[in-house]
Amino acid sequence: MSAAVFLDRDGTLIEEVGYLDRPERVELFPWTIDAIRSLNRAGIRVVVVTNQSGIARGYFTEATVEQIHCRVSELLAVGGASVDAYYYCPHHPDGSVAEYARVCDCRKPARGLIDRAVRELDVDPRRSVAVGDRWLDVALAREVGAKGILVRTGYGAVEEHRRPAGLTADSVVNNLVEAVSWILVNMPAI
Ligand SMILES: [Mg+2]
Ligand SMILES: [Zn+2]
């Protein structure tokens, strides 16, 4: 079983722009390619896990989300970086699209997306780390026995001051490239 970084998408891997509904709106951070390439070179799986309730809300479709992920991969490939897999939750209990409007086991911080990665990619969550700009990303890490890192990009700078009681991150860092440095130093088993 291999180690993985479970990476939040919006505000962590790419700019947070609200409900991202078109591939043309994808913008990497200036450091994203270097950060992902470092993980690739270290042999760590890069697995994007993202809540996309815009699907349940009828703002965009699964096909759009898949196009957006193709666009992210295309931009990363320019710098020789790659994501191993993208997993998204299309659900929301208050959604307006019947087939997605429900409570599910894959909306973060629930662990369903990680369980899929474990099944399909043979990753070991206890040797892995989750990185995101929301406390729910850290809560997800706790849920599966991974390390959890909060980044200050996206909503992170605000989130940092709204820490839920009982939840702490293994590290709070400025951005993804700092998170990757922390991972490479602190997780030698990786
Ligand atoms: Mg986010
Ligand atoms: Zn779901």
PDB file of C-alpha atoms and ligand atoms in Angstrom:
ATOM      1  CA  MET A   1       0.000   0.000   0.000  1.00  0.00           C
ATOM      2  CA  SER A   2       1.368   3.401  -0.864  1.00  0.00           C
ATOM      3  CA  ALA A   3       1.249   6.788   0.810  1.00  0.00           C
ATOM      4  CA  ALA A   4      -0.876   9.535  -0.633  1.00  0.00           C
ATOM      5  CA  VAL A   5      -1.551  13.199  -0.285  1.00  0.00           C
ATOM      6  CA  PHE A   6      -5.298  13.791  -0.303  1.00  0.00           C
ATOM      7  CA  LEU A   7      -5.521  17.221  -1.757  1.00  0.00           C
ATOM      8  CA  ASP A   8      -8.448  19.596  -1.579  1.00  0.00           C
ATOM      9  CA  ARG A   9      -9.028  21.302  -4.935  1.00  0.00           C
ATOM     10  CA  ASP A  10     -10.535  24.784  -4.588  1.00  0.00           C
ATOM     11  CA  GLY A  11      -8.407  27.176  -2.548  1.00  0.00           C
ATOM     12  CA  THR A  12      -5.635  24.588  -2.157  1.00  0.00           C
ATOM     13  CA  LEU A  13      -4.562  23.232  -5.554  1.00  0.00           C
ATOM     14  CA  ILE A  14      -6.210  26.012  -7.574  1.00  0.00           C
ATOM     15  CA  GLU A  15      -7.629  29.454  -6.831  1.00  0.00           C
ATOM     16  CA  GLU A  16     -10.932  29.587  -4.938  1.00  0.00           C
ATOM     17  CA  VAL A  17     -13.399  31.356  -7.247  1.00  0.00           C
ATOM     18  CA  GLY A  18     -16.753  30.398  -5.745  1.00  0.00           C
ATOM     19  CA  TYR A  19     -18.607  27.730  -7.714  1.00  0.00           C
ATOM     20  CA  LEU A  20     -16.099  26.913 -10.443  1.00  0.00           C
ATOM     21  CA  ASP A  21     -18.304  26.162 -13.441  1.00  0.00           C
ATOM     22  CA  ARG A  22     -16.041  26.436 -16.504  1.00  0.00           C
ATOM     23  CA  PRO A  23     -12.607  25.019 -17.366  1.00  0.00           C
ATOM     24  CA  GLU A  24     -11.525  28.458 -18.615  1.00  0.00           C
ATOM     25  CA  ARG A  25     -11.800  29.756 -15.037  1.00  0.00           C
ATOM     26  CA  VAL A  26      -9.219  27.326 -13.643  1.00  0.00           C
ATOM     27  CA  GLU A  27      -6.166  29.115 -12.274  1.00  0.00           C
ATOM     28  CA  LEU A  28      -3.259  27.361 -10.647  1.00  0.00           C
ATOM     29  CA  PHE A  29      -1.376  29.134  -7.884  1.00  0.00           C
ATOM     30  CA  PRO A  30       2.124  30.201  -8.987  1.00  0.00           C
ATOM     31  CA  TRP A  31       3.629  27.390  -6.860  1.00  0.00           C
ATOM     32  CA  THR A  32       1.188  24.605  -7.689  1.00  0.00           C
ATOM     33  CA  ILE A  33       3.250  22.928 -10.417  1.00  0.00           C
ATOM     34  CA  ASP A  34       6.438  22.840  -8.313  1.00  0.00           C
ATOM     35  CA  ALA A  35       4.558  21.489  -5.306  1.00  0.00           C
ATOM     36  CA  ILE A  36       2.884  18.664  -7.238  1.00  0.00           C
ATOM     37  CA  ARG A  37       6.063  17.775  -9.108  1.00  0.00           C
ATOM     38  CA  SER A  38       7.916  17.409  -5.781  1.00  0.00           C
ATOM     39  CA  LEU A  39       5.280  14.923  -4.623  1.00  0.00           C
ATOM     40  CA  ASN A  40       5.472  13.056  -7.941  1.00  0.00           C
ATOM     41  CA  ARG A  41       9.258  12.774  -7.649  1.00  0.00           C
ATOM     42  CA  ALA A  42       8.997  11.510  -4.073  1.00  0.00           C
ATOM     43  CA  GLY A  43       6.722   8.708  -5.275  1.00  0.00           C
ATOM     44  CA  ILE A  44       3.740   9.962  -3.286  1.00  0.00           C
ATOM     45  CA  ARG A  45       0.300   9.513  -4.853  1.00  0.00           C
ATOM     46  CA  VAL A  46      -1.543  12.782  -5.416  1.00  0.00           C
ATOM     47  CA  VAL A  47      -5.277  12.300  -4.987  1.00  0.00           C
ATOM     48  CA  VAL A  48      -7.645  15.243  -5.314  1.00  0.00           C
ATOM     49  CA  VAL A  49     -10.718  14.976  -3.074  1.00  0.00           C
ATOM     50  CA  THR A  50     -13.296  17.716  -3.519  1.00  0.00           C
ATOM     51  CA  ASN A  51     -16.864  18.574  -2.508  1.00  0.00           C
ATOM     52  CA  GLN A  52     -18.735  19.769  -5.590  1.00  0.00           C
ATOM     53  CA  SER A  53     -22.222  20.518  -4.306  1.00  0.00           C
ATOM     54  CA  GLY A  54     -22.715  22.794  -7.321  1.00  0.00           C
ATOM     55  CA  ILE A  55     -23.741  19.595  -9.113  1.00  0.00           C
ATOM     56  CA  ALA A  56     -26.552  18.893  -6.616  1.00  0.00           C
ATOM     57  CA  ARG A  57     -27.516  22.578  -6.724  1.00  0.00           C
ATOM     58  CA  GLY A  58     -27.847  22.476 -10.518  1.00  0.00           C
ATOM     59  CA  TYR A  59     -25.087  25.033 -11.164  1.00  0.00           C
ATOM     60  CA  PHE A  60     -23.080  22.637 -13.334  1.00  0.00           C
ATOM     61  CA  THR A  61     -22.920  18.961 -14.281  1.00  0.00           C
ATOM     62  CA  GLU A  62     -20.572  16.064 -13.587  1.00  0.00           C
ATOM     63  CA  ALA A  63     -19.333  16.431 -17.175  1.00  0.00           C
ATOM     64  CA  THR A  64     -18.282  20.008 -16.389  1.00  0.00           C
ATOM     65  CA  VAL A  65     -16.381  18.894 -13.307  1.00  0.00           C
ATOM     66  CA  GLU A  66     -14.594  16.286 -15.386  1.00  0.00           C
ATOM     67  CA  GLN A  67     -13.687  18.906 -17.994  1.00  0.00           C
ATOM     68  CA  ILE A  68     -12.342  21.104 -15.207  1.00  0.00           C
ATOM     69  CA  HIS A  69     -10.179  18.237 -13.954  1.00  0.00           C
ATOM     70  CA  CYS A  70      -8.851  17.670 -17.475  1.00  0.00           C
ATOM     71  CA  ARG A  71      -7.971  21.353 -17.598  1.00  0.00           C
ATOM     72  CA  VAL A  72      -6.122  21.170 -14.264  1.00  0.00           C
ATOM     73  CA  SER A  73      -4.164  18.150 -15.500  1.00  0.00           C
ATOM     74  CA  GLU A  74      -3.359  19.923 -18.770  1.00  0.00           C
ATOM     75  CA  LEU A  75      -1.985  22.962 -16.903  1.00  0.00           C
ATOM     76  CA  LEU A  76       0.060  20.753 -14.564  1.00  0.00           C
ATOM     77  CA  ALA A  77       1.466  18.736 -17.455  1.00  0.00           C
ATOM     78  CA  VAL A  78       3.058  21.883 -18.883  1.00  0.00           C
ATOM     79  CA  GLY A  79       5.454  21.723 -15.930  1.00  0.00           C
ATOM     80  CA  GLY A  80       5.759  17.952 -15.829  1.00  0.00           C
ATOM     81  CA  ALA A  81       3.452  17.512 -12.817  1.00  0.00           C
ATOM     82  CA  SER A  82       0.506  15.154 -12.514  1.00  0.00           C
ATOM     83  CA  VAL A  83      -2.437  14.224 -10.321  1.00  0.00           C
ATOM     84  CA  ASP A  84      -3.000  10.460  -9.919  1.00  0.00           C
ATOM     85  CA  ALA A  85      -6.766  10.637  -9.433  1.00  0.00           C
ATOM     86  CA  TYR A  86      -9.641  13.023  -8.894  1.00  0.00           C
ATOM     87  CA  TYR A  87     -12.554  12.111  -6.647  1.00  0.00           C
ATOM     88  CA  TYR A  88     -15.508  14.421  -6.062  1.00  0.00           C
ATOM     89  CA  CYS A  89     -18.736  14.387  -4.101  1.00  0.00           C
ATOM     90  CA  PRO A  90     -21.632  15.656  -6.255  1.00  0.00           C
ATOM     91  CA  HIS A  91     -24.189  15.540  -3.429  1.00  0.00           C
ATOM     92  CA  HIS A  92     -25.824  17.969  -1.048  1.00  0.00           C
ATOM     93  CA  PRO A  93     -28.845  17.411   1.218  1.00  0.00           C
ATOM     94  CA  ASP A  94     -30.353  20.755   0.100  1.00  0.00           C
ATOM     95  CA  GLY A  95     -29.686  20.192  -3.593  1.00  0.00           C
ATOM     96  CA  SER A  96     -32.279  20.874  -6.282  1.00  0.00           C
ATOM     97  CA  VAL A  97     -31.281  18.036  -8.630  1.00  0.00           C
ATOM     98  CA  ALA A  98     -33.155  14.982  -7.352  1.00  0.00           C
ATOM     99  CA  GLU A  99     -30.513  12.343  -8.041  1.00  0.00           C
ATOM    100  CA  TYR A 100     -27.880  14.215  -6.013  1.00  0.00           C
ATOM    101  CA  ALA A 101     -30.032  15.800  -3.297  1.00  0.00           C
ATOM    102  CA  ARG A 102     -29.279  13.566  -0.362  1.00  0.00           C
ATOM    103  CA  VAL A 103     -27.136  12.890   2.621  1.00  0.00           C
ATOM    104  CA  CYS A 104     -24.184  10.789   1.450  1.00  0.00           C
ATOM    105  CA  ASP A 105     -21.073   9.175   2.829  1.00  0.00           C
ATOM    106  CA  CYS A 106     -18.692  11.017   0.501  1.00  0.00           C
ATOM    107  CA  ARG A 107     -19.191  14.706   1.283  1.00  0.00           C
ATOM    108  CA  LYS A 108     -16.113  15.753   3.260  1.00  0.00           C
ATOM    109  CA  PRO A 109     -15.547  15.457   6.195  1.00  0.00           C
ATOM    110  CA  ALA A 110     -17.205  12.063   5.643  1.00  0.00           C
ATOM    111  CA  ARG A 111     -14.671   9.503   4.483  1.00  0.00           C
ATOM    112  CA  GLY A 112     -16.286   8.021   1.361  1.00  0.00           C
ATOM    113  CA  LEU A 113     -13.898   9.565  -1.164  1.00  0.00           C
ATOM    114  CA  ILE A 114     -10.887   8.305   0.796  1.00  0.00           C
ATOM    115  CA  ASP A 115     -12.402   4.829   1.001  1.00  0.00           C
ATOM    116  CA  ARG A 116     -12.704   4.831  -2.788  1.00  0.00           C
ATOM    117  CA  ALA A 117      -9.045   5.818  -3.116  1.00  0.00           C
ATOM    118  CA  VAL A 118      -8.066   3.015  -0.758  1.00  0.00           C
ATOM    119  CA  ARG A 119      -9.986   0.490  -2.876  1.00  0.00           C
ATOM    120  CA  GLU A 120      -8.981   1.753  -6.300  1.00  0.00           C
ATOM    121  CA  LEU A 121      -5.415   2.986  -5.720  1.00  0.00           C
ATOM    122  CA  ASP A 122      -4.250   0.768  -2.857  1.00  0.00           C
ATOM    123  CA  VAL A 123      -3.240   3.695  -0.658  1.00  0.00           C
ATOM    124  CA  ASP A 124      -2.842   3.496   3.103  1.00  0.00           C
ATOM    125  CA  PRO A 125      -4.566   6.463   4.761  1.00  0.00           C
ATOM    126  CA  ARG A 126      -2.579   6.000   7.987  1.00  0.00           C
ATOM    127  CA  ARG A 127       0.619   6.726   6.053  1.00  0.00           C
ATOM    128  CA  SER A 128      -1.002   9.626   4.245  1.00  0.00           C
ATOM    129  CA  VAL A 129      -1.840  13.267   4.742  1.00  0.00           C
ATOM    130  CA  ALA A 130      -4.799  15.482   3.838  1.00  0.00           C
ATOM    131  CA  VAL A 131      -4.205  19.103   2.844  1.00  0.00           C
ATOM    132  CA  GLY A 132      -6.896  21.742   2.535  1.00  0.00           C
ATOM    133  CA  ASP A 133      -8.036  25.287   3.228  1.00  0.00           C
ATOM    134  CA  ARG A 134     -10.997  24.301   5.441  1.00  0.00           C
ATOM    135  CA  TRP A 135     -11.185  22.615   8.820  1.00  0.00           C
ATOM    136  CA  LEU A 136     -13.338  19.941   7.222  1.00  0.00           C
ATOM    137  CA  ASP A 137     -10.222  18.853   5.326  1.00  0.00           C
ATOM    138  CA  VAL A 138      -8.392  18.418   8.629  1.00  0.00           C
ATOM    139  CA  ALA A 139     -11.443  16.650  10.087  1.00  0.00           C
ATOM    140  CA  LEU A 140     -11.335  14.270   7.125  1.00  0.00           C
ATOM    141  CA  ALA A 141      -7.699  13.496   7.944  1.00  0.00           C
ATOM    142  CA  ARG A 142      -8.660  12.687  11.533  1.00  0.00           C
ATOM    143  CA  GLU A 143     -11.518  10.519  10.316  1.00  0.00           C
ATOM    144  CA  VAL A 144      -9.171   8.228   8.354  1.00  0.00           C
ATOM    145  CA  GLY A 145      -6.104   8.334  10.609  1.00  0.00           C
ATOM    146  CA  ALA A 146      -4.047  10.559   8.293  1.00  0.00           C
ATOM    147  CA  LYS A 147      -2.080  13.679   9.143  1.00  0.00           C
ATOM    148  CA  GLY A 148      -3.918  16.956   8.434  1.00  0.00           C
ATOM    149  CA  ILE A 149      -2.532  20.256   7.173  1.00  0.00           C
ATOM    150  CA  LEU A 150      -4.427  23.544   6.858  1.00  0.00           C
ATOM    151  CA  VAL A 151      -3.206  25.992   4.209  1.00  0.00           C
ATOM    152  CA  ARG A 152      -3.879  29.732   4.463  1.00  0.00           C
ATOM    153  CA  THR A 153      -4.801  30.122   0.782  1.00  0.00           C
ATOM    154  CA  GLY A 154      -8.476  30.122  -0.280  1.00  0.00           C
ATOM    155  CA  TYR A 155     -10.604  30.289   2.880  1.00  0.00           C
ATOM    156  CA  GLY A 156      -7.654  29.184   5.010  1.00  0.00           C
ATOM    157  CA  ALA A 157      -6.618  32.581   6.371  1.00  0.00           C
ATOM    158  CA  VAL A 158     -10.137  33.067   7.768  1.00  0.00           C
ATOM    159  CA  GLU A 159     -10.547  29.435   8.794  1.00  0.00           C
ATOM    160  CA  GLU A 160      -7.352  29.560  10.828  1.00  0.00           C
ATOM    161  CA  HIS A 161      -9.130  31.799  13.347  1.00  0.00           C
ATOM    162  CA  ARG A 162     -12.291  29.680  13.445  1.00  0.00           C
ATOM    163  CA  ARG A 163     -10.879  26.410  14.621  1.00  0.00           C
ATOM    164  CA  PRO A 164     -13.584  24.028  15.834  1.00  0.00           C
ATOM    165  CA  ALA A 165     -13.134  22.869  19.414  1.00  0.00           C
ATOM    166  CA  GLY A 166     -11.272  19.607  19.664  1.00  0.00           C
ATOM    167  CA  LEU A 167      -9.740  19.756  16.211  1.00  0.00           C
ATOM    168  CA  THR A 168      -6.098  20.616  15.599  1.00  0.00           C
ATOM    169  CA  ALA A 169      -3.991  20.477  12.466  1.00  0.00           C
ATOM    170  CA  ASP A 170      -0.587  18.807  12.397  1.00  0.00           C
ATOM    171  CA  SER A 171       0.573  21.993  10.725  1.00  0.00           C
ATOM    172  CA  VAL A 172      -0.843  25.318   9.515  1.00  0.00           C
ATOM    173  CA  VAL A 173       1.163  26.701   6.598  1.00  0.00           C
ATOM    174  CA  ASN A 174       0.902  29.499   4.064  1.00  0.00           C
ATOM    175  CA  ASN A 175       0.316  27.439   0.958  1.00  0.00           C
ATOM    176  CA  LEU A 176       0.629  24.106  -0.824  1.00  0.00           C
ATOM    177  CA  VAL A 177       4.351  24.347  -1.438  1.00  0.00           C
ATOM    178  CA  GLU A 178       4.937  24.833   2.302  1.00  0.00           C
ATOM    179  CA  ALA A 179       2.637  21.888   2.992  1.00  0.00           C
ATOM    180  CA  VAL A 180       4.704  19.723   0.650  1.00  0.00           C
ATOM    181  CA  SER A 181       7.937  20.796   2.395  1.00  0.00           C
ATOM    182  CA  TRP A 182       6.372  19.811   5.741  1.00  0.00           C
ATOM    183  CA  ILE A 183       5.330  16.447   4.319  1.00  0.00           C
ATOM    184  CA  LEU A 184       8.777  15.658   2.892  1.00  0.00           C
ATOM    185  CA  VAL A 185      10.481  16.552   6.193  1.00  0.00           C
ATOM    186  CA  ASN A 186       8.005  15.132   8.686  1.00  0.00           C
ATOM    187  CA  MET A 187       6.805  11.994   7.001  1.00  0.00           C
ATOM    188  CA  PRO A 188      10.021  10.105   6.275  1.00  0.00           C
ATOM    189  CA  ALA A 189       8.078   6.837   6.044  1.00  0.00           C
ATOM    190  CA  ILE A 190       6.556   8.208   2.853  1.00  0.00           C
TER     191      ILE A 190
HETATM  192 MG    MG B   1     -11.132  24.238  -0.460  1.00  0.00          MG
HETATM  193 ZN    ZN B   2     -21.374  12.573  -1.700  1.00  0.00          ZN
END
